[in-house]
Amino acid sequence: MTESRPTPADAPERYHRAVVAHIMVDDAPAAIDFYRRAFGAREDFRLGAPDGRVLHAEVVIGGSVLMLGDASVPEAEASAWRSPAALGGGTTVALHVFTPDVDALVLRAEAEGAEVLQPPKDMFHGDRTAILKDPFGHLWVFLTHLEDVSEEEVRRRLEAAL
């Protein structure tokens, strides 16, 4: 099964260019495999260490590049890089990715071992949104854009929802 890749037109204009996330995990080869199976990722680049760990890799998820590597390689250990597990299981970042069909992605990701923290639902900001936690401790927000909503309307809808 081939997942269609979103184009910039699938996301609001302000999100066509974004900061490239670079995450660290405790088993980058396993994470890359999970992201491929669960999120439809495509691996574009990998620099491997002699022992099989990953110094640096790049995958594409939903048209966006994600950089990642093993937190246990000497280069990472010598700096401030840590995996969520090394931080006690928490993270300060959530990775947002627009996808053409958030419902299908969540079903596939859950079957592969992602924890669904918020099932897909239509949100006041105009996107169908789900929140997942991957087996490596990272939080993901997947969105399918439904409608363009003005800032004024977003505020009105949020107030009505509270």
PDB file of C-alpha atoms in Angstrom:
ATOM      1  CA  MET A   1       0.000   0.000   0.000  1.00  0.00           C
ATOM      2  CA  THR A   2       1.459   3.342  -1.032  1.00  0.00           C
ATOM      3  CA  GLU A   3       0.456   6.393   0.949  1.00  0.00           C
ATOM      4  CA  SER A   4      -0.024   9.554  -1.059  1.00  0.00           C
ATOM      5  CA  ARG A   5       2.412  12.259  -0.085  1.00  0.00           C
ATOM      6  CA  PRO A   6       0.963  15.634   0.829  1.00  0.00           C
ATOM      7  CA  THR A   7       1.990  18.643  -1.187  1.00  0.00           C
ATOM      8  CA  PRO A   8       2.485  22.108   0.262  1.00  0.00           C
ATOM      9  CA  ALA A   9      -1.078  22.883  -0.838  1.00  0.00           C
ATOM     10  CA  ASP A  10      -2.327  20.333   1.733  1.00  0.00           C
ATOM     11  CA  ALA A  11      -1.169  22.567   4.605  1.00  0.00           C
ATOM     12  CA  PRO A  12      -1.834  26.235   5.291  1.00  0.00           C
ATOM     13  CA  GLU A  13       0.615  28.586   3.553  1.00  0.00           C
ATOM     14  CA  ARG A  14       2.322  29.571   6.817  1.00  0.00           C
ATOM     15  CA  TYR A  15       3.475  25.960   7.300  1.00  0.00           C
ATOM     16  CA  HIS A  16       5.008  25.418   3.854  1.00  0.00           C
ATOM     17  CA  ARG A  17       8.458  26.144   5.293  1.00  0.00           C
ATOM     18  CA  ALA A  18       9.322  24.955   8.752  1.00  0.00           C
ATOM     19  CA  VAL A  19      12.204  24.289  11.110  1.00  0.00           C
ATOM     20  CA  VAL A  20      13.739  20.872  10.480  1.00  0.00           C
ATOM     21  CA  ALA A  21      13.475  18.750  13.613  1.00  0.00           C
ATOM     22  CA  HIS A  22      16.437  16.630  14.719  1.00  0.00           C
ATOM     23  CA  ILE A  23      15.584  14.026  17.343  1.00  0.00           C
ATOM     24  CA  MET A  24      17.667  11.516  19.250  1.00  0.00           C
ATOM     25  CA  VAL A  25      16.548   7.986  20.106  1.00  0.00           C
ATOM     26  CA  ASP A  26      18.037   4.966  21.839  1.00  0.00           C
ATOM     27  CA  ASP A  27      17.790   2.701  18.757  1.00  0.00           C
ATOM     28  CA  ALA A  28      17.767   4.732  15.543  1.00  0.00           C
ATOM     29  CA  PRO A  29      17.596   1.728  13.160  1.00  0.00           C
ATOM     30  CA  ALA A  30      14.473   0.502  14.989  1.00  0.00           C
ATOM     31  CA  ALA A  31      13.008   4.031  15.017  1.00  0.00           C
ATOM     32  CA  ILE A  32      13.537   4.424  11.271  1.00  0.00           C
ATOM     33  CA  ASP A  33      11.839   1.084  10.683  1.00  0.00           C
ATOM     34  CA  PHE A  34       8.934   2.068  12.964  1.00  0.00           C
ATOM     35  CA  TYR A  35       8.512   5.459  11.225  1.00  0.00           C
ATOM     36  CA  ARG A  36       8.485   3.666   7.862  1.00  0.00           C
ATOM     37  CA  ARG A  37       5.807   1.177   8.935  1.00  0.00           C
ATOM     38  CA  ALA A  38       3.679   3.472  11.110  1.00  0.00           C
ATOM     39  CA  PHE A  39       3.975   6.882   9.461  1.00  0.00           C
ATOM     40  CA  GLY A  40       4.878   5.986   5.863  1.00  0.00           C
ATOM     41  CA  ALA A  41       8.383   7.461   6.200  1.00  0.00           C
ATOM     42  CA  ARG A  42      10.954   7.175   3.449  1.00  0.00           C
ATOM     43  CA  GLU A  43      14.611   6.987   4.447  1.00  0.00           C
ATOM     44  CA  ASP A  44      16.689   9.352   2.319  1.00  0.00           C
ATOM     45  CA  PHE A  45      20.081   9.326   4.041  1.00  0.00           C
ATOM     46  CA  ARG A  46      22.023   7.445   6.712  1.00  0.00           C
ATOM     47  CA  LEU A  47      25.521   7.718   8.160  1.00  0.00           C
ATOM     48  CA  GLY A  48      26.123   4.566  10.109  1.00  0.00           C
ATOM     49  CA  ALA A  49      28.601   3.909  12.892  1.00  0.00           C
ATOM     50  CA  PRO A  50      30.747   0.755  12.585  1.00  0.00           C
ATOM     51  CA  ASP A  51      28.677  -0.981  15.294  1.00  0.00           C
ATOM     52  CA  GLY A  52      25.356  -0.465  13.483  1.00  0.00           C
ATOM     53  CA  ARG A  53      24.224   2.602  15.401  1.00  0.00           C
ATOM     54  CA  VAL A  54      23.265   5.703  13.436  1.00  0.00           C
ATOM     55  CA  LEU A  55      25.351   8.868  13.547  1.00  0.00           C
ATOM     56  CA  HIS A  56      22.845  10.776  11.416  1.00  0.00           C
ATOM     57  CA  ALA A  57      19.859   9.843   9.279  1.00  0.00           C
ATOM     58  CA  GLU A  58      17.146  11.698   7.427  1.00  0.00           C
ATOM     59  CA  VAL A  59      13.649  10.441   6.730  1.00  0.00           C
ATOM     60  CA  VAL A  60      10.719  12.104   5.008  1.00  0.00           C
ATOM     61  CA  ILE A  61       7.332  11.958   6.708  1.00  0.00           C
ATOM     62  CA  GLY A  62       4.371  13.658   5.090  1.00  0.00           C
ATOM     63  CA  GLY A  63       6.651  15.668   2.828  1.00  0.00           C
ATOM     64  CA  SER A  64       8.776  16.929   5.769  1.00  0.00           C
ATOM     65  CA  VAL A  65      12.364  15.992   6.571  1.00  0.00           C
ATOM     66  CA  LEU A  66      13.144  14.621  10.033  1.00  0.00           C
ATOM     67  CA  MET A  67      16.744  14.202  11.132  1.00  0.00           C
ATOM     68  CA  LEU A  68      17.563  11.587  13.761  1.00  0.00           C
ATOM     69  CA  GLY A  69      20.359   9.614  15.299  1.00  0.00           C
ATOM     70  CA  ASP A  70      21.359   7.363  18.153  1.00  0.00           C
ATOM     71  CA  ALA A  71      21.740   9.219  21.453  1.00  0.00           C
ATOM     72  CA  SER A  72      24.431   6.730  22.526  1.00  0.00           C
ATOM     73  CA  VAL A  73      27.035   7.470  19.821  1.00  0.00           C
ATOM     74  CA  PRO A  74      30.097   9.256  21.249  1.00  0.00           C
ATOM     75  CA  GLU A  75      29.378  12.442  19.273  1.00  0.00           C
ATOM     76  CA  ALA A  76      25.930  12.701  20.861  1.00  0.00           C
ATOM     77  CA  GLU A  77      27.070  11.707  24.341  1.00  0.00           C
ATOM     78  CA  ALA A  78      29.760  14.426  24.235  1.00  0.00           C
ATOM     79  CA  SER A  79      27.099  17.089  23.657  1.00  0.00           C
ATOM     80  CA  ALA A  80      23.712  17.844  25.181  1.00  0.00           C
ATOM     81  CA  TRP A  81      21.802  15.281  23.055  1.00  0.00           C
ATOM     82  CA  ARG A  82      19.529  12.998  25.052  1.00  0.00           C
ATOM     83  CA  SER A  83      16.699  10.633  24.202  1.00  0.00           C
ATOM     84  CA  PRO A  84      13.302  10.969  25.914  1.00  0.00           C
ATOM     85  CA  ALA A  85      14.099   7.791  27.920  1.00  0.00           C
ATOM     86  CA  ALA A  86      17.245   9.450  29.294  1.00  0.00           C
ATOM     87  CA  LEU A  87      15.063  12.364  30.422  1.00  0.00           C
ATOM     88  CA  GLY A  88      12.767  10.103  32.401  1.00  0.00           C
ATOM     89  CA  GLY A  89      10.372   9.497  29.518  1.00  0.00           C
ATOM     90  CA  GLY A  90       9.360  13.092  28.907  1.00  0.00           C
ATOM     91  CA  THR A  91       9.968  15.432  26.025  1.00  0.00           C
ATOM     92  CA  THR A  92       9.648  19.170  25.523  1.00  0.00           C
ATOM     93  CA  VAL A  93       8.780  18.941  21.835  1.00  0.00           C
ATOM     94  CA  ALA A  94       5.869  17.697  19.730  1.00  0.00           C
ATOM     95  CA  LEU A  95       6.424  17.094  16.032  1.00  0.00           C
ATOM     96  CA  HIS A  96       3.579  18.379  13.808  1.00  0.00           C
ATOM     97  CA  VAL A  97       3.046  16.792  10.386  1.00  0.00           C
ATOM     98  CA  PHE A  98       0.234  17.400   7.909  1.00  0.00           C
ATOM     99  CA  THR A  99      -1.030  14.256   6.205  1.00  0.00           C
ATOM    100  CA  PRO A 100      -3.817  13.669   3.658  1.00  0.00           C
ATOM    101  CA  ASP A 101      -5.655  11.147   5.891  1.00  0.00           C
ATOM    102  CA  VAL A 102      -4.993  11.418   9.621  1.00  0.00           C
ATOM    103  CA  ASP A 103      -7.509   8.658  10.428  1.00  0.00           C
ATOM    104  CA  ALA A 104      -5.743   6.067   8.270  1.00  0.00           C
ATOM    105  CA  LEU A 105      -2.338   7.101   9.588  1.00  0.00           C
ATOM    106  CA  VAL A 106      -3.480   6.732  13.213  1.00  0.00           C
ATOM    107  CA  LEU A 107      -4.922   3.269  12.574  1.00  0.00           C
ATOM    108  CA  ARG A 108      -1.661   2.130  10.979  1.00  0.00           C
ATOM    109  CA  ALA A 109       0.525   3.765  13.634  1.00  0.00           C
ATOM    110  CA  GLU A 110      -1.461   2.266  16.512  1.00  0.00           C
ATOM    111  CA  ALA A 111      -1.208  -1.191  14.919  1.00  0.00           C
ATOM    112  CA  GLU A 112       2.577  -0.703  14.786  1.00  0.00           C
ATOM    113  CA  GLY A 113       2.844   0.264  18.453  1.00  0.00           C
ATOM    114  CA  ALA A 114       2.193   4.007  18.711  1.00  0.00           C
ATOM    115  CA  GLU A 115       0.174   5.132  21.712  1.00  0.00           C
ATOM    116  CA  VAL A 116      -2.846   7.237  20.767  1.00  0.00           C
ATOM    117  CA  LEU A 117      -3.055  10.113  23.237  1.00  0.00           C
ATOM    118  CA  GLN A 118      -5.815  11.918  21.321  1.00  0.00           C
ATOM    119  CA  PRO A 119      -7.765  10.115  18.607  1.00  0.00           C
ATOM    120  CA  PRO A 120      -8.474  12.054  15.412  1.00  0.00           C
ATOM    121  CA  LYS A 121     -11.026  14.786  15.851  1.00  0.00           C
ATOM    122  CA  ASP A 122     -12.040  17.954  14.069  1.00  0.00           C
ATOM    123  CA  MET A 123     -10.567  20.919  15.906  1.00  0.00           C
ATOM    124  CA  PHE A 124     -11.554  24.574  16.216  1.00  0.00           C
ATOM    125  CA  HIS A 125      -8.495  25.633  14.174  1.00  0.00           C
ATOM    126  CA  GLY A 126      -9.715  23.886  11.014  1.00  0.00           C
ATOM    127  CA  ASP A 127      -7.667  20.700  11.099  1.00  0.00           C
ATOM    128  CA  ARG A 128      -8.563  17.103  11.951  1.00  0.00           C
ATOM    129  CA  THR A 129      -5.935  16.365  14.579  1.00  0.00           C
ATOM    130  CA  ALA A 130      -4.523  13.367  16.443  1.00  0.00           C
ATOM    131  CA  ILE A 131      -1.737  13.129  19.024  1.00  0.00           C
ATOM    132  CA  LEU A 132       0.487  10.042  19.228  1.00  0.00           C
ATOM    133  CA  LYS A 133       3.453   8.930  21.307  1.00  0.00           C
ATOM    134  CA  ASP A 134       5.925   6.741  19.461  1.00  0.00           C
ATOM    135  CA  PRO A 135       7.698   3.791  21.136  1.00  0.00           C
ATOM    136  CA  PHE A 136      10.836   5.963  21.459  1.00  0.00           C
ATOM    137  CA  GLY A 137       9.100   8.619  23.588  1.00  0.00           C
ATOM    138  CA  HIS A 138       8.496  11.336  21.002  1.00  0.00           C
ATOM    139  CA  LEU A 139       5.139  13.108  20.668  1.00  0.00           C
ATOM    140  CA  TRP A 140       3.584  13.527  17.239  1.00  0.00           C
ATOM    141  CA  VAL A 141       0.674  15.723  16.176  1.00  0.00           C
ATOM    142  CA  PHE A 142      -0.741  14.606  12.831  1.00  0.00           C
ATOM    143  CA  LEU A 143      -3.192  16.887  11.070  1.00  0.00           C
ATOM    144  CA  THR A 144      -5.398  16.813   7.996  1.00  0.00           C
ATOM    145  CA  HIS A 145      -6.282  20.331   6.911  1.00  0.00           C
ATOM    146  CA  LEU A 146     -10.038  20.746   6.543  1.00  0.00           C
ATOM    147  CA  GLU A 147     -10.597  24.478   6.182  1.00  0.00           C
ATOM    148  CA  ASP A 148      -8.885  27.837   6.373  1.00  0.00           C
ATOM    149  CA  VAL A 149     -10.035  29.657   9.500  1.00  0.00           C
ATOM    150  CA  SER A 150      -9.341  33.327  10.245  1.00  0.00           C
ATOM    151  CA  GLU A 151      -7.595  34.228  13.487  1.00  0.00           C
ATOM    152  CA  GLU A 152     -10.784  35.920  14.678  1.00  0.00           C
ATOM    153  CA  GLU A 153     -12.838  32.776  13.981  1.00  0.00           C
ATOM    154  CA  VAL A 154     -10.253  30.544  15.695  1.00  0.00           C
ATOM    155  CA  ARG A 155     -10.524  32.711  18.808  1.00  0.00           C
ATOM    156  CA  ARG A 156     -14.344  32.672  18.663  1.00  0.00           C
ATOM    157  CA  ARG A 157     -14.452  28.871  18.263  1.00  0.00           C
ATOM    158  CA  LEU A 158     -11.967  28.337  21.077  1.00  0.00           C
ATOM    159  CA  GLU A 159     -13.954  30.541  23.457  1.00  0.00           C
ATOM    160  CA  ALA A 160     -17.134  28.658  22.542  1.00  0.00           C
ATOM    161  CA  ALA A 161     -15.419  25.327  23.196  1.00  0.00           C
ATOM    162  CA  LEU A 162     -14.180  26.337  26.657  1.00  0.00           C
TER     163      LEU A 162
END
